[in-house]
PDB file of C-alpha atoms in Angstrom:
ATOM      1  CA  VAL T   1      -5.915  92.165-117.745  1.00  0.00           C
ATOM      2  CA  ASP T   2      -4.481  91.008-114.445  1.00  0.00           C
ATOM      3  CA  ASN T   3      -7.290  88.958-112.921  1.00  0.00           C
ATOM      4  CA  PHE T   4     -10.722  87.872-113.957  1.00  0.00           C
ATOM      5  CA  GLY T   5     -13.174  85.183-112.991  1.00  0.00           C
ATOM      6  CA  VAL T   6     -15.340  83.009-115.198  1.00  0.00           C
ATOM      7  CA  LYS T   7     -18.614  81.410-114.206  1.00  0.00           C
ATOM      8  CA  TYR T   8     -19.043  78.210-116.165  1.00  0.00           C
ATOM      9  CA  VAL T   9     -21.667  75.481-116.546  1.00  0.00           C
ATOM     10  CA  GLY T  10     -19.437  72.581-117.575  1.00  0.00           C
ATOM     11  CA  LYS T  11     -15.743  71.979-116.831  1.00  0.00           C
ATOM     12  CA  LYS T  12     -15.041  71.190-120.494  1.00  0.00           C
ATOM     13  CA  TYR T  13     -16.138  74.714-121.471  1.00  0.00           C
ATOM     14  CA  ALA T  14     -13.885  76.271-118.846  1.00  0.00           C
ATOM     15  CA  ASP T  15     -10.987  74.081-120.041  1.00  0.00           C
ATOM     16  CA  HIS T  16     -11.661  75.287-123.582  1.00  0.00           C
ATOM     17  CA  ILE T  17     -11.374  78.949-122.524  1.00  0.00           C
ATOM     18  CA  VAL T  18      -8.147  78.241-120.619  1.00  0.00           C
ATOM     19  CA  GLY T  19      -6.727  76.400-123.619  1.00  0.00           C
ATOM     20  CA  ILE T  20      -7.483  79.296-125.975  1.00  0.00           C
ATOM     21  CA  LEU T  21      -5.947  81.803-123.557  1.00  0.00           C
ATOM     22  CA  LYS T  22      -2.790  79.691-123.247  1.00  0.00           C
ATOM     23  CA  GLN T  23      -2.486  79.528-127.041  1.00  0.00           C
ATOM     24  CA  HIS T  24      -2.429  83.315-127.329  1.00  0.00           C
ATOM     25  CA  TYR T  25      -0.746  84.392-124.065  1.00  0.00           C
ATOM     26  CA  THR T  26       2.303  83.080-122.240  1.00  0.00           C
ATOM     27  CA  ALA T  27       1.590  84.101-118.634  1.00  0.00           C
ATOM     28  CA  VAL T  28      -1.717  82.378-117.887  1.00  0.00           C
ATOM     29  CA  SER T  29      -2.314  80.891-114.444  1.00  0.00           C
ATOM     30  CA  GLU T  30      -5.378  79.181-113.034  1.00  0.00           C
ATOM     31  CA  ASP T  31      -6.956  79.118-109.602  1.00  0.00           C
ATOM     32  CA  TRP T  32      -9.820  76.612-109.616  1.00  0.00           C
ATOM     33  CA  LYS T  33     -10.653  77.286-105.968  1.00  0.00           C
ATOM     34  CA  GLY T  34     -11.211  80.987-106.596  1.00  0.00           C
ATOM     35  CA  ALA T  35      -9.243  81.783-103.451  1.00  0.00           C
ATOM     36  CA  LEU T  36      -7.422  84.909-104.689  1.00  0.00           C
ATOM     37  CA  TYR T  37      -8.851  87.703-106.814  1.00  0.00           C
ATOM     38  CA  CYS T  38      -7.100  91.068-107.377  1.00  0.00           C
ATOM     39  CA  GLY T  39      -5.105  90.664-104.164  1.00  0.00           C
ATOM     40  CA  VAL T  40      -8.190  89.845-102.091  1.00  0.00           C
ATOM     41  CA  THR T  41      -8.320  86.424-100.432  1.00  0.00           C
ATOM     42  CA  LEU T  42     -11.709  84.724-100.785  1.00  0.00           C
ATOM     43  CA  ASP T  43     -12.758  82.012 -98.337  1.00  0.00           C
ATOM     44  CA  TRP T  44     -15.817  80.355 -99.870  1.00  0.00           C
ATOM     45  CA  ASN T  45     -18.355  78.562 -97.667  1.00  0.00           C
ATOM     46  CA  TYR T  46     -20.784  76.981-100.092  1.00  0.00           C
ATOM     47  CA  ASN T  47     -22.795  75.172 -97.395  1.00  0.00           C
ATOM     48  CA  LYS T  48     -23.660  78.395 -95.563  1.00  0.00           C
ATOM     49  CA  ARG T  49     -23.780  80.333 -98.859  1.00  0.00           C
ATOM     50  CA  HIS T  50     -21.342  83.119 -98.018  1.00  0.00           C
ATOM     51  CA  VAL T  51     -17.791  84.218 -98.686  1.00  0.00           C
ATOM     52  CA  ASP T  52     -15.302  85.803 -96.255  1.00  0.00           C
ATOM     53  CA  ILE T  53     -12.919  88.303 -97.808  1.00  0.00           C
ATOM     54  CA  SER T  54      -9.594  89.453 -96.392  1.00  0.00           C
ATOM     55  CA  MET T  55      -6.252  90.949 -97.338  1.00  0.00           C
ATOM     56  CA  PRO T  56      -3.738  89.304 -94.983  1.00  0.00           C
ATOM     57  CA  GLY T  57      -0.724  91.478 -94.190  1.00  0.00           C
ATOM     58  CA  TYR T  58      -1.956  94.527 -96.151  1.00  0.00           C
ATOM     59  CA  ILE T  59      -2.060  96.943 -93.209  1.00  0.00           C
ATOM     60  CA  GLN T  60       1.406  95.817 -92.028  1.00  0.00           C
ATOM     61  CA  LYS T  61       2.746  96.565 -95.528  1.00  0.00           C
ATOM     62  CA  VAL T  62       1.155 100.031 -95.517  1.00  0.00           C
ATOM     63  CA  LEU T  63       2.611 100.782 -92.080  1.00  0.00           C
ATOM     64  CA  GLN T  64       6.041  99.613 -93.238  1.00  0.00           C
ATOM     65  CA  ARG T  65       5.858 101.551 -96.529  1.00  0.00           C
ATOM     66  CA  TYR T  66       5.277 104.844 -94.716  1.00  0.00           C
ATOM     67  CA  ASN T  67       7.707 104.094 -91.854  1.00  0.00           C
ATOM     68  CA  HIS T  68       5.073 104.266 -89.137  1.00  0.00           C
ATOM     69  CA  PRO T  69       6.772 103.760 -85.766  1.00  0.00           C
ATOM     70  CA  HIS T  70       5.410 100.972 -83.615  1.00  0.00           C
ATOM     71  CA  PRO T  71       3.961 102.511 -80.427  1.00  0.00           C
ATOM     72  CA  THR T  72       5.591 101.548 -77.129  1.00  0.00           C
ATOM     73  CA  LYS T  73       2.177 101.251 -75.451  1.00  0.00           C
ATOM     74  CA  PRO T  74      -1.262 100.608 -76.998  1.00  0.00           C
ATOM     75  CA  GLN T  75      -2.826 103.629 -78.655  1.00  0.00           C
ATOM     76  CA  HIS T  76      -6.567 103.370 -79.227  1.00  0.00           C
ATOM     77  CA  SER T  77      -7.117 106.891 -80.538  1.00  0.00           C
ATOM     78  CA  PRO T  78      -5.213 108.995 -83.083  1.00  0.00           C
ATOM     79  CA  TYR T  79      -4.909 111.827 -80.524  1.00  0.00           C
ATOM     80  CA  PRO T  80      -5.609 112.340 -76.806  1.00  0.00           C
ATOM     81  CA  ALA T  81      -9.223 113.016 -75.918  1.00  0.00           C
ATOM     82  CA  THR T  82      -9.993 116.553 -74.816  1.00  0.00           C
ATOM     83  CA  PRO T  83     -10.925 116.831 -71.160  1.00  0.00           C
ATOM     84  CA  ARG T  84     -14.653 117.201 -70.503  1.00  0.00           C
ATOM     85  CA  LYS T  85     -15.913 120.605 -69.510  1.00  0.00           C
ATOM     86  CA  TYR T  86     -19.103 121.314 -67.631  1.00  0.00           C
ATOM     87  CA  ARG T  87     -21.359 124.342 -67.065  1.00  0.00           C
ATOM     88  CA  LYS T  88     -20.012 127.708 -68.190  1.00  0.00           C
ATOM     89  CA  ASP T  89     -16.629 126.248 -69.257  1.00  0.00           C
ATOM     90  CA  ALA T  90     -18.430 124.115 -71.844  1.00  0.00           C
ATOM     91  CA  GLN T  91     -19.714 127.303 -73.518  1.00  0.00           C
ATOM     92  CA  LYS T  92     -16.290 128.836 -74.073  1.00  0.00           C
ATOM     93  CA  PRO T  93     -15.109 128.923 -77.691  1.00  0.00           C
ATOM     94  CA  LEU T  94     -12.457 126.502 -78.868  1.00  0.00           C
ATOM     95  CA  PRO T  95      -8.903 127.844 -78.985  1.00  0.00           C
ATOM     96  CA  LEU T  96      -7.585 128.914 -82.374  1.00  0.00           C
ATOM     97  CA  ASP T  97      -5.731 126.253 -84.348  1.00  0.00           C
ATOM     98  CA  ASP T  98      -2.117 127.343 -84.755  1.00  0.00           C
ATOM     99  CA  THR T  99      -0.942 124.179 -86.506  1.00  0.00           C
ATOM    100  CA  GLN T 100       1.407 124.783 -89.436  1.00  0.00           C
ATOM    101  CA  ARG T 101      -0.022 124.198 -92.899  1.00  0.00           C
ATOM    102  CA  LEU T 102       1.367 121.258 -94.866  1.00  0.00           C
ATOM    103  CA  ASP T 103       3.498 121.912 -97.902  1.00  0.00           C
ATOM    104  CA  ALA T 104       2.828 120.135-101.218  1.00  0.00           C
ATOM    105  CA  GLU T 105       4.995 117.153-100.211  1.00  0.00           C
ATOM    106  CA  GLY T 106       3.170 116.755 -96.880  1.00  0.00           C
ATOM    107  CA  ILE T 107      -0.224 116.928 -98.594  1.00  0.00           C
ATOM    108  CA  LYS T 108       0.875 114.255-101.078  1.00  0.00           C
ATOM    109  CA  ARG T 109       2.028 111.994 -98.216  1.00  0.00           C
ATOM    110  CA  VAL T 110      -1.288 112.331 -96.364  1.00  0.00           C
ATOM    111  CA  GLN T 111      -3.170 111.585 -99.597  1.00  0.00           C
ATOM    112  CA  GLN T 112      -1.070 108.454-100.182  1.00  0.00           C
ATOM    113  CA  ILE T 113      -1.609 107.141 -96.645  1.00  0.00           C
ATOM    114  CA  VAL T 114      -5.339 107.871 -96.668  1.00  0.00           C
ATOM    115  CA  GLY T 115      -5.673 106.382-100.163  1.00  0.00           C
ATOM    116  CA  GLY T 116      -3.912 103.164 -99.116  1.00  0.00           C
ATOM    117  CA  THR T 117      -6.094 102.653 -96.077  1.00  0.00           C
ATOM    118  CA  LEU T 118      -9.255 103.726 -97.928  1.00  0.00           C
ATOM    119  CA  TYR T 119      -8.531 101.057-100.563  1.00  0.00           C
ATOM    120  CA  TYR T 120      -8.392  98.474 -97.770  1.00  0.00           C
ATOM    121  CA  GLY T 121     -11.607  99.758 -96.230  1.00  0.00           C
ATOM    122  CA  ARG T 122     -13.478  99.565 -99.520  1.00  0.00           C
ATOM    123  CA  ALA T 123     -12.027  96.239-100.634  1.00  0.00           C
ATOM    124  CA  VAL T 124     -12.645  94.430 -97.374  1.00  0.00           C
TER     125      VAL T 124
END
């Protein structure tokens, strides 16, 4: 088990659990603030009764892992917007897609990138 949290009523009971774990396992660490859990940073606000979650630097690591080039100018869309068409031009069918199919390696790469960003989206 990598990470787990324990809700406790008295500090002596929590200390007892930590002591038992340290007797049987060598790599036991404690975080009494509860600020990090499974790679997710937790910022507790007990007065307002909420918690803010974040994963600082995660997206930068994903971009670096897949060698995503930094754009020279801001890009707010993954592709250029199609020009608007009005009247009879709007009724014309879309042109056929002649994009090459991805090979097995390309499909695997897309799955890895989407999986990495989907993990972030679900965790945060």
